[in-house]
PDB file of C-alpha atoms in Angstrom:
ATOM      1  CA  UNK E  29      82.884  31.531   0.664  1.00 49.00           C
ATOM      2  CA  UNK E  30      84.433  31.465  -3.113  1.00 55.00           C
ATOM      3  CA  UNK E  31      82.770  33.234  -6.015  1.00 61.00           C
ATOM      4  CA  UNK E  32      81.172  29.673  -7.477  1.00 57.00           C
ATOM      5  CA  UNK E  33      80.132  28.619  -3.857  1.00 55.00           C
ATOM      6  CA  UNK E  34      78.180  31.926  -3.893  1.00 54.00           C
ATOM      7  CA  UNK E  35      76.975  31.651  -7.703  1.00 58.00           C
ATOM      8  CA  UNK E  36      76.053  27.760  -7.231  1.00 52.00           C
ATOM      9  CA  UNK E  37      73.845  29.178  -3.957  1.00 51.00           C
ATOM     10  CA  UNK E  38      72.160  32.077  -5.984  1.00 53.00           C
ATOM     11  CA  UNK E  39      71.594  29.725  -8.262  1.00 50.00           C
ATOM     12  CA  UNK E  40      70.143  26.872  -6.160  1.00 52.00           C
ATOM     13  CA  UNK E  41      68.023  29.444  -5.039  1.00 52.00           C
ATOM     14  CA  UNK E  42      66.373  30.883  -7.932  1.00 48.00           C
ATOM     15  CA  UNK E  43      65.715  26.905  -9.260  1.00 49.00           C
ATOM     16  CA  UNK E  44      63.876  25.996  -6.211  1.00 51.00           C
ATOM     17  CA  UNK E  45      61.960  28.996  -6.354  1.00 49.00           C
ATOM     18  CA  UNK E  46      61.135  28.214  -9.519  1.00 48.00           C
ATOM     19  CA  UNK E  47      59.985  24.945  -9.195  1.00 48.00           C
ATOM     20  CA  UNK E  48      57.973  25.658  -5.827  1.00 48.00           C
ATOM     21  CA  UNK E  49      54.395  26.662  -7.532  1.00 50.00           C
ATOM     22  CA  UNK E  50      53.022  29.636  -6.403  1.00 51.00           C
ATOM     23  CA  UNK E  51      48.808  30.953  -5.828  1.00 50.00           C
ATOM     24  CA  UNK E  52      47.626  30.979  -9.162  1.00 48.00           C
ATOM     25  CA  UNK E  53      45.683  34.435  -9.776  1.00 46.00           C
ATOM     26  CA  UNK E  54      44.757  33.663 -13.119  1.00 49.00           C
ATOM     27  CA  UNK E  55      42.275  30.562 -11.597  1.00 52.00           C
ATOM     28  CA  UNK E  56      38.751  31.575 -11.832  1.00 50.00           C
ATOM     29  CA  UNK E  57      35.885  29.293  -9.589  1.00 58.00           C
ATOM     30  CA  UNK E  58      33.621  29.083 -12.957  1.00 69.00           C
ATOM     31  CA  UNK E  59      33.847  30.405 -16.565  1.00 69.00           C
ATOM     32  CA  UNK E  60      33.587  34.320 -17.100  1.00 72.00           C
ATOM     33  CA  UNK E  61      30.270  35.758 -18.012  1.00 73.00           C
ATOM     34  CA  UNK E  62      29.174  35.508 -21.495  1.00 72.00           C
ATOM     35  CA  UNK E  63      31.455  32.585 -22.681  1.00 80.00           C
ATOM     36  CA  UNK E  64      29.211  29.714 -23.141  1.00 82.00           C
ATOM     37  CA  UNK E  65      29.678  29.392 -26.668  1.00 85.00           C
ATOM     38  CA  UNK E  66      33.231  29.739 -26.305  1.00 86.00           C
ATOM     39  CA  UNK E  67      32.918  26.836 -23.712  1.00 85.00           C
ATOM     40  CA  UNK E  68      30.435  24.854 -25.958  1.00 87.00           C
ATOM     41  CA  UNK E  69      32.851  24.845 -29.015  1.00 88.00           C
ATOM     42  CA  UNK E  70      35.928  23.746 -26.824  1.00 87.00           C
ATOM     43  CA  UNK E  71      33.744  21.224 -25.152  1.00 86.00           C
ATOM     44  CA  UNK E  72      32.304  20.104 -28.597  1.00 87.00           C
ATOM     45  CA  UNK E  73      36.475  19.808 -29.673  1.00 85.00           C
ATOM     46  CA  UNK E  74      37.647  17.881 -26.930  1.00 83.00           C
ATOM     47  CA  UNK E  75      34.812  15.124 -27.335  1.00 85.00           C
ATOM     48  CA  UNK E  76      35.594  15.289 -31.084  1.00 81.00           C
ATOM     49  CA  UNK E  77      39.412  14.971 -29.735  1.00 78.00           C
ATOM     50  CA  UNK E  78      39.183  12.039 -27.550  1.00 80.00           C
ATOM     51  CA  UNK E  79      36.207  10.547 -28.621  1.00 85.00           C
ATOM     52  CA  UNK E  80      35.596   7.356 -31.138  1.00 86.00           C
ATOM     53  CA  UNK E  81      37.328   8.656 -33.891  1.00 82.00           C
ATOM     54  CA  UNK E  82      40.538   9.672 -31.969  1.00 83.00           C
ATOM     55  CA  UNK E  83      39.950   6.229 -29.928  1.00 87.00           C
ATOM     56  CA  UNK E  84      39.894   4.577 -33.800  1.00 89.00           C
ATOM     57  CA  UNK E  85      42.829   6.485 -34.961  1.00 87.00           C
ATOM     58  CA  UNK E  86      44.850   5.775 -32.125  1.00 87.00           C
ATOM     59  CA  UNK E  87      44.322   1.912 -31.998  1.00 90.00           C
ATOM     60  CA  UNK E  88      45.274   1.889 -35.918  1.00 91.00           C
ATOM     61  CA  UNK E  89      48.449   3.957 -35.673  1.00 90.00           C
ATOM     62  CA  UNK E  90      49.782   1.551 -32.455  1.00 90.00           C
ATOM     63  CA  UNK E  91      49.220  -1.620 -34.335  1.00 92.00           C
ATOM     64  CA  UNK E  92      50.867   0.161 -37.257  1.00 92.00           C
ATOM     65  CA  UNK E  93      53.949   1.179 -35.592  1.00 92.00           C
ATOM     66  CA  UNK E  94      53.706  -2.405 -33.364  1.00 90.00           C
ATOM     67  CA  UNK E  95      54.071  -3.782 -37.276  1.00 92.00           C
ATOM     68  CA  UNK E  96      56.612  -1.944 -38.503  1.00 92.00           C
ATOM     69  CA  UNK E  97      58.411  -2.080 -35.075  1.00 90.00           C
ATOM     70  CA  UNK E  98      58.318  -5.674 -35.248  1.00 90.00           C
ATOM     71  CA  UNK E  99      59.523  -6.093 -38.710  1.00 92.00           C
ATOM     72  CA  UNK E 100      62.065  -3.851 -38.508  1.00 90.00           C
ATOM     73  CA  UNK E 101      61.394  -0.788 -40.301  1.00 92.00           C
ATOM     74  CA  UNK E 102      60.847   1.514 -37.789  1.00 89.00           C
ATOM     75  CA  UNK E 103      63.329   2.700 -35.118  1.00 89.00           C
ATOM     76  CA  UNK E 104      62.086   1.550 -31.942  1.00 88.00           C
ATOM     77  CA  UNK E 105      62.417   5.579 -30.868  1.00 90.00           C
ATOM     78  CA  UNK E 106      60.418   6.800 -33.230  1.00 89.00           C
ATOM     79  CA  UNK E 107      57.707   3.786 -31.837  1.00 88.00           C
ATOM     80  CA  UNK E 108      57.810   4.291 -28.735  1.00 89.00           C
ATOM     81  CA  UNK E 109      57.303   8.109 -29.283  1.00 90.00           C
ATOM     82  CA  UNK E 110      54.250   7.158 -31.252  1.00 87.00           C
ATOM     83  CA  UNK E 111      52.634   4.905 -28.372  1.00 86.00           C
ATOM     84  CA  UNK E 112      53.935   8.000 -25.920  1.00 90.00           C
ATOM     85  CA  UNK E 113      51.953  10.348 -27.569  1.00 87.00           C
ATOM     86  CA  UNK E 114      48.762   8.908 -27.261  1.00 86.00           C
ATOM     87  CA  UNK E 115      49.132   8.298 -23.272  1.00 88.00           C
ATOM     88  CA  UNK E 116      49.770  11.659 -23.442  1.00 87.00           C
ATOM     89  CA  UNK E 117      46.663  12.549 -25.880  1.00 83.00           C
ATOM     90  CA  UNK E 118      44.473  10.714 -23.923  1.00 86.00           C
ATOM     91  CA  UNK E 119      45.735  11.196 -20.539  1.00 88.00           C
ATOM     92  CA  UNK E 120      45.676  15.016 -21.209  1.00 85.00           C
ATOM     93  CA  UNK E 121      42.666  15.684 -18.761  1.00 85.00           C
ATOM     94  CA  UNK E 122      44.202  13.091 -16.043  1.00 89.00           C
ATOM     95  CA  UNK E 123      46.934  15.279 -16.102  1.00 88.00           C
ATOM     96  CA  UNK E 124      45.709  18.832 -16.570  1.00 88.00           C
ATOM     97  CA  UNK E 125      43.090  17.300 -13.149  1.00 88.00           C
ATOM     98  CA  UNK E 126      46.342  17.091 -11.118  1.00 89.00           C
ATOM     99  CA  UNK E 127      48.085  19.986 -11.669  1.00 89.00           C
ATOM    100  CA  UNK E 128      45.213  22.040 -11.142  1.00 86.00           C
ATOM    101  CA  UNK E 129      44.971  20.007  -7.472  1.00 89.00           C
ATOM    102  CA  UNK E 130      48.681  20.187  -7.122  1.00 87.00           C
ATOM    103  CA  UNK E 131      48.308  24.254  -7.644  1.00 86.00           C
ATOM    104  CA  UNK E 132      44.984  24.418  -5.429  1.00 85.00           C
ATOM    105  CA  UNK E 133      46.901  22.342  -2.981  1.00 84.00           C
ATOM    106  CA  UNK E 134      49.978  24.842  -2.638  1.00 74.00           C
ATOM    107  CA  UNK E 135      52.776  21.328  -3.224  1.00 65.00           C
TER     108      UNK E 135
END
């Protein structure tokens, strides 16, 4: 076997390993003692987050990029990064729920 056979193996190697998750230590069953207003405050942020007013926010900026889009003063990149973002805001705890049961899991 040739140097870059062996370097493209060792290399192989470590990116698998990478990718397959391992047990998670840091993963607690419930929150630590003495952190409910810690948990309170985040709580309060994320239904400040995602609520009606980031619901409201996010409607007007996609039918303000959908306008400018369509007129053509915006690059359709910089739209679509727009509309991106907010499946991404609002699909946050979607997808934080299934890596946490793809780590649990052991996939």
């Amino acid at each position: 076997m040739d140097i870059r056979a062996a370097r493209f193996c060792a290399f192989a190697t470590l990116a698998i390993n990478a990718l397959v998750p391992g047990p998670a230590f840091a993963q607690m069953a419930g929150d630590p003692a003495g952190s409910g207003a810690i948990v309170g405050a985040v709580s309060w942020l994320q239904g400040t987050l995602l609520g009606t007013v980031a619901t409201t926010i996010a409607v007007i900026a996609v039918a303000f990029v959908g306008l400018m889009m369509l007129t053509g003063r915006m690059n359709w990149r910089h739209g679509a990064a727009v509309i991106l973002g907010c499946f991404i805001l609002f699909g946050a705890a979607s997808i934080v729920a299934g890596i946490q049961t793809a780590a649990q899991s052991g996939y």
